[in-house]
Amino acid sequence: MIRSVESQPPASAPVLAAYSYCEAVTGQQARNFAYGIRLLPTPKRRAMSALYAFSRRVDDIGDGTLPDDVKVARLEDTRELLTRIREGAVDEDDTDPVAVALAHAAGHFPIPLGGLDELIDGVQMDVRGETYETWDDLKVYCRCVAGAIGRLSLGVFGTAPGARGAERASEYADTLGLALQLTNILRDVREDAEGGRTYLPADDLAKFGCSDGFSGETPPEGSDFAGLVHFEVRRARALFAEGYRLLPMLDRRSGACVAAMAGIYRRLLDRIEHDPGAVLRGRVSLPGREKAYVAVRGLSGLDTRHVSRRTVRRRA
């Protein structure tokens, strides 16, 4: 069973300042993520912000305009910083607020920091320009850049005392990360194509006549783009259904946080399914009022109760 530390001694002024910096980064750069973690108690919210800020730094290196050899060097520098954090070699008065905050969080929660090494591995795949022939190939990438984040987050959330099946919590957190990442890939099809990247499996693209890629607001001539999108949506829904089995294993507020973040992406998936061509015309998003509804639903425990009932029926 994975348990987190609920009560902590007061943090020092430098650590609080470092957390404030990470929370500012999170609020500015990841609105959906920031929306979800607002539901957490303060220590967990701060720890999640530290994880996000470090992850954002890694992603920004991969997405930036620097030459590839410089990106590789900076990713290795970031890996060395992670090693210092893991070894407890970052002092509270260090000049890097992200390192200070993450080091403090890792000292108070059982965060599996190796997941951040996996994230760096995934971003290195981006720098190399890797493409993916099959879904099994793409899953390796998704586990690095998203499944690992699910497992890292579980280190902060912990599992509720006595939670049934908690030994599989890490597996479900990983699967939920895959569901979120596949939704991201669908949403960003055109944006990625404009950046010279293709994430959807080549086998799937060929099956639906989309091997020529996505360079404009209309699908490739003669393709079944809607069929491709609906195929990937079904795959993502299956991943969500499996990953949601994590919810009954979490405490109420952690479960609400996960339900809110995942719920936002499931609603994005609904919109993409309803209008597949929307992902070629612009970025699909949810209005604030719909995000608020998802958060209220998460706090009410509706999703958790639904998953619990479905799990009981399966066992019966």
Coordinates of C-alpha atoms in Angstrom, one line a residue:
M1 CA 0.0 0.0 0.0
I2 CA 1.2 3.5 -0.9
R3 CA 0.6 6.0 1.9
S4 CA 1.5 9.7 1.9
V5 CA 2.5 11.9 4.8
E6 CA -0.5 14.0 5.7
S7 CA 1.0 16.1 8.5
Q8 CA 4.2 17.9 8.0
P9 CA 6.3 20.4 10.1
P10 CA 6.1 24.0 8.9
A11 CA 8.3 24.7 5.9
S12 CA 11.1 27.3 6.0
A13 CA 10.7 30.6 4.2
P14 CA 13.1 29.6 1.3
V15 CA 11.1 26.4 0.8
L16 CA 7.7 28.3 0.9
A17 CA 9.1 30.8 -1.7
A18 CA 10.2 27.9 -3.9
Y19 CA 6.8 26.3 -3.7
S20 CA 5.2 29.7 -4.5
Y21 CA 7.3 29.9 -7.6
C22 CA 6.3 26.4 -8.7
E23 CA 2.6 27.1 -8.1
A24 CA 2.9 30.3 -10.3
V25 CA 4.5 28.2 -13.1
T26 CA 1.7 25.7 -12.8
G27 CA -1.0 28.3 -12.8
Q28 CA 0.4 30.0 -15.9
Q29 CA 1.4 27.0 -17.9
A30 CA -1.1 24.2 -17.1
R31 CA -4.6 25.4 -16.5
N32 CA -6.3 22.0 -16.5
F33 CA -3.7 20.6 -14.2
A34 CA -3.8 23.6 -11.9
Y35 CA -7.6 23.4 -11.8
G36 CA -7.5 19.8 -10.6
I37 CA -4.8 20.2 -7.9
R38 CA -6.7 23.1 -6.3
L39 CA -8.9 20.4 -4.7
L40 CA -5.9 19.0 -2.8
P41 CA -4.8 19.9 0.8
T42 CA -1.9 22.4 0.8
P43 CA 1.0 20.0 1.2
K44 CA -0.1 17.8 -1.6
R45 CA -0.9 20.7 -3.8
R46 CA 2.5 22.2 -3.3
A47 CA 4.2 18.8 -4.0
M48 CA 2.2 18.4 -7.2
S49 CA 3.2 21.9 -8.3
A50 CA 6.9 21.0 -7.7
L51 CA 6.5 17.9 -9.9
Y52 CA 4.8 19.9 -12.6
A53 CA 7.4 22.7 -12.6
F54 CA 10.2 20.2 -13.0
S55 CA 8.3 18.3 -15.7
R56 CA 7.6 21.6 -17.5
R57 CA 11.3 22.4 -17.6
V58 CA 12.0 19.1 -19.2
D59 CA 9.2 19.5 -21.8
D60 CA 10.3 23.1 -22.6
I61 CA 13.8 21.8 -23.5
G62 CA 12.3 19.3 -25.9
D63 CA 9.8 21.8 -27.4
G64 CA 12.2 24.7 -27.7
T65 CA 14.1 26.0 -30.7
L66 CA 17.7 25.1 -29.6
P67 CA 19.8 22.8 -31.8
D68 CA 19.3 19.1 -31.0
D69 CA 22.8 18.6 -29.5
V70 CA 22.2 21.5 -27.1
K71 CA 18.8 20.0 -26.1
V72 CA 20.5 16.7 -25.4
A73 CA 23.1 18.4 -23.3
R74 CA 20.5 20.3 -21.3
L75 CA 18.4 17.2 -20.7
E76 CA 21.5 15.5 -19.3
D77 CA 22.1 18.5 -17.1
T78 CA 18.5 18.2 -15.8
R79 CA 19.1 14.5 -15.2
E80 CA 22.1 15.4 -13.1
L81 CA 20.0 17.8 -11.1
L82 CA 17.5 15.1 -10.5
T83 CA 20.3 12.9 -9.2
R84 CA 21.3 15.7 -6.8
I85 CA 17.7 15.9 -5.6
R86 CA 17.5 12.1 -5.1
E87 CA 20.8 12.1 -3.1
G88 CA 19.6 14.9 -0.8
A89 CA 22.3 17.3 -2.1
V90 CA 20.1 20.3 -2.7
D91 CA 20.1 22.8 0.1
E92 CA 17.1 25.0 1.0
D93 CA 19.0 28.1 0.0
D94 CA 19.9 26.7 -3.5
T95 CA 19.3 29.3 -6.2
D96 CA 17.0 26.9 -8.2
P97 CA 13.5 27.1 -6.7
V98 CA 12.2 24.1 -8.6
A99 CA 15.0 21.9 -7.2
V100 CA 14.4 23.2 -3.7
A101 CA 10.6 22.6 -3.9
L102 CA 11.0 19.1 -5.4
A103 CA 13.7 18.1 -2.9
H104 CA 11.4 19.1 -0.1
A105 CA 8.4 17.3 -1.6
A106 CA 10.5 14.2 -2.1
G107 CA 11.6 14.3 1.5
H108 CA 8.0 14.3 2.7
F109 CA 6.2 12.1 0.2
P110 CA 7.3 8.7 -1.2
I111 CA 7.6 10.1 -4.7
P112 CA 9.3 7.6 -7.2
L113 CA 11.7 10.1 -8.7
G114 CA 12.8 7.5 -11.3
G115 CA 9.6 8.5 -13.1
L116 CA 11.2 11.9 -13.9
D117 CA 14.1 10.0 -15.5
E118 CA 11.5 8.2 -17.7
L119 CA 10.1 11.6 -18.6
I120 CA 13.6 12.8 -19.7
D121 CA 13.9 9.5 -21.7
G122 CA 10.6 10.3 -23.4
V123 CA 11.6 13.9 -24.3
Q124 CA 14.8 12.5 -25.7
M125 CA 12.7 10.4 -28.1
D126 CA 11.1 13.7 -29.3
V127 CA 14.5 15.2 -29.8
R128 CA 15.5 12.2 -31.9
G129 CA 12.3 12.6 -33.9
E130 CA 11.2 9.1 -33.3
T131 CA 8.0 7.9 -34.9
Y132 CA 5.8 4.9 -33.9
E133 CA 4.8 2.0 -36.2
T134 CA 2.3 0.4 -33.8
W135 CA 0.3 1.2 -30.7
D136 CA 2.7 -1.0 -28.7
D137 CA 5.5 1.3 -29.9
L138 CA 3.6 4.4 -29.0
K139 CA 2.7 3.0 -25.5
V140 CA 6.4 3.0 -24.7
Y141 CA 6.6 6.8 -25.3
C142 CA 3.3 7.5 -23.6
R143 CA 4.4 5.6 -20.5
C144 CA 7.5 7.7 -20.3
V145 CA 5.9 11.1 -20.7
A146 CA 2.5 10.5 -19.1
G147 CA 2.3 7.1 -17.3
A148 CA 5.3 8.1 -15.3
I149 CA 3.5 11.3 -14.2
G150 CA 0.6 9.2 -13.1
R151 CA 2.9 7.1 -10.9
L152 CA 4.7 10.1 -9.6
S153 CA 1.4 11.7 -8.7
L154 CA 0.3 8.6 -6.8
G155 CA 3.4 9.0 -4.6
V156 CA 1.9 12.3 -3.5
F157 CA -1.7 11.1 -3.3
G158 CA -1.1 7.8 -1.6
T159 CA -3.7 5.2 -1.3
A160 CA -6.5 5.2 1.4
P161 CA -5.9 2.9 4.4
G162 CA -7.5 -0.5 3.7
A163 CA -8.2 0.3 0.1
R164 CA -9.0 -2.9 -1.7
G165 CA -6.7 -3.9 -4.6
A166 CA -4.2 -1.1 -3.7
E167 CA -1.3 -3.2 -4.9
R168 CA -2.5 -2.4 -8.4
A169 CA -2.8 1.4 -7.8
S170 CA 0.5 2.2 -9.6
E171 CA -0.7 0.1 -12.7
Y172 CA -4.0 2.0 -12.8
A173 CA -2.2 5.4 -12.4
D174 CA 0.1 4.5 -15.3
T175 CA -2.9 3.5 -17.5
L176 CA -4.8 6.7 -16.7
G177 CA -1.7 8.6 -17.8
L178 CA -1.8 6.8 -21.1
A179 CA -5.4 7.8 -21.6
L180 CA -4.6 11.5 -20.9
Q181 CA -1.7 11.4 -23.3
L182 CA -3.6 9.8 -26.2
T183 CA -6.3 12.4 -25.7
N184 CA -3.5 15.1 -25.9
I185 CA -2.2 13.5 -29.1
L186 CA -5.6 13.6 -30.7
R187 CA -6.2 17.2 -29.7
D188 CA -2.8 18.3 -31.0
V189 CA -2.7 16.4 -34.3
R190 CA -2.4 19.5 -36.5
E191 CA -0.2 21.5 -34.1
D192 CA 2.2 18.5 -33.9
A193 CA 2.2 18.1 -37.7
E194 CA 3.1 21.8 -38.1
G195 CA 6.0 21.1 -35.8
G196 CA 7.1 18.2 -37.9
R197 CA 5.9 15.5 -35.4
T198 CA 3.6 12.6 -35.9
Y199 CA 2.6 10.5 -32.9
L200 CA -0.3 8.4 -34.0
P201 CA 0.9 4.9 -35.0
A202 CA 1.8 4.5 -38.7
D203 CA -0.2 1.3 -38.9
D204 CA -3.4 3.3 -37.8
L205 CA -2.6 6.1 -40.2
A206 CA -2.3 3.7 -43.1
K207 CA -5.4 1.8 -42.2
F208 CA -7.5 5.0 -42.6
G209 CA -5.7 6.5 -45.5
C210 CA -4.0 9.3 -43.5
S211 CA -0.3 8.4 -44.1
D212 CA 0.2 11.7 -45.8
G213 CA -0.2 13.6 -42.6
F214 CA -2.2 16.7 -41.6
S215 CA -1.0 19.9 -43.1
G216 CA -4.2 21.9 -43.2
E217 CA -7.7 22.3 -41.9
T218 CA -9.0 19.5 -44.1
P219 CA -8.2 15.8 -43.9
P220 CA -5.9 14.2 -46.6
E221 CA -7.7 13.5 -49.9
G222 CA -9.6 10.3 -49.9
S223 CA -8.9 9.5 -46.2
D224 CA -11.3 8.4 -43.5
F225 CA -10.1 10.9 -40.9
A226 CA -13.3 10.6 -38.9
G227 CA -12.8 6.8 -38.8
L228 CA -9.2 7.3 -37.5
V229 CA -10.3 9.6 -34.8
H230 CA -13.2 7.4 -33.7
F231 CA -10.8 4.4 -33.6
E232 CA -8.4 6.3 -31.3
V233 CA -11.2 7.6 -29.2
R234 CA -12.4 4.1 -28.5
R235 CA -8.8 3.1 -27.5
A236 CA -8.6 6.1 -25.2
R237 CA -12.0 5.3 -23.6
A238 CA -10.8 1.8 -22.8
L239 CA -7.7 3.2 -21.1
F240 CA -9.9 5.7 -19.1
A241 CA -12.2 2.8 -18.0
E242 CA -9.2 0.8 -16.8
G243 CA -7.4 3.8 -15.2
Y244 CA -10.5 5.0 -13.4
R245 CA -10.3 1.9 -11.2
L246 CA -7.7 3.9 -9.2
L247 CA -10.4 6.3 -7.9
P248 CA -11.8 4.2 -5.1
M249 CA -8.3 3.6 -3.8
L250 CA -7.7 7.3 -3.1
D251 CA -8.8 9.5 -0.2
R252 CA -11.7 11.8 -1.0
R253 CA -9.7 14.9 -2.0
S254 CA -7.1 13.1 -3.9
G255 CA -9.8 11.2 -5.7
A256 CA -11.6 14.4 -6.5
C257 CA -8.4 15.9 -7.9
V258 CA -7.8 12.9 -10.2
A259 CA -11.5 12.7 -11.2
A260 CA -11.4 16.5 -12.1
M261 CA -8.3 16.3 -14.2
A262 CA -9.3 13.1 -16.0
G263 CA -12.9 14.3 -16.3
I264 CA -11.7 17.4 -18.2
Y265 CA -9.9 15.2 -20.7
R266 CA -12.8 12.8 -21.1
R267 CA -15.0 15.7 -22.0
L268 CA -12.4 16.9 -24.5
L269 CA -12.5 13.4 -25.9
D270 CA -16.4 13.7 -26.2
R271 CA -16.0 16.9 -28.2
I272 CA -13.4 15.4 -30.5
E273 CA -15.6 12.3 -31.1
H274 CA -18.6 14.6 -31.9
D275 CA -16.6 16.7 -34.4
P276 CA -13.4 15.0 -35.5
G277 CA -12.5 17.8 -37.9
A278 CA -12.3 20.3 -35.0
V279 CA -8.7 19.1 -34.2
L280 CA -7.6 20.2 -37.6
R281 CA -9.3 23.6 -37.3
G282 CA -7.9 24.7 -33.9
R283 CA -7.3 23.6 -30.3
V284 CA -10.3 21.9 -28.7
S285 CA -10.8 23.2 -25.1
L286 CA -13.5 23.4 -22.4
P287 CA -15.1 26.6 -21.1
G288 CA -14.5 27.4 -17.5
R289 CA -18.1 26.6 -16.4
E290 CA -17.7 23.1 -17.7
K291 CA -14.4 22.6 -15.9
A292 CA -16.2 23.9 -12.7
Y293 CA -18.9 21.3 -13.2
V294 CA -16.3 18.5 -13.6
A295 CA -14.6 19.7 -10.3
V296 CA -17.9 19.6 -8.4
R297 CA -18.6 16.2 -9.8
G298 CA -15.2 15.0 -8.6
L299 CA -15.8 16.5 -5.1
S300 CA -19.2 14.8 -4.9
G301 CA -17.6 11.4 -5.5
L302 CA -19.9 10.5 -8.3
D303 CA -17.2 9.1 -10.5
T304 CA -15.7 7.1 -7.6
R305 CA -19.0 5.6 -6.6
H306 CA -19.7 4.7 -10.2
V307 CA -16.4 2.9 -10.5
S308 CA -16.9 1.2 -7.2
R309 CA -20.3 -0.2 -8.3
R310 CA -18.9 -1.4 -11.6
T311 CA -16.0 -3.1 -9.8
V312 CA -18.4 -4.9 -7.4
R313 CA -20.6 -6.1 -10.4
R314 CA -17.5 -7.5 -12.1
R315 CA -16.6 -9.4 -8.9
A316 CA -20.1 -10.7 -8.4

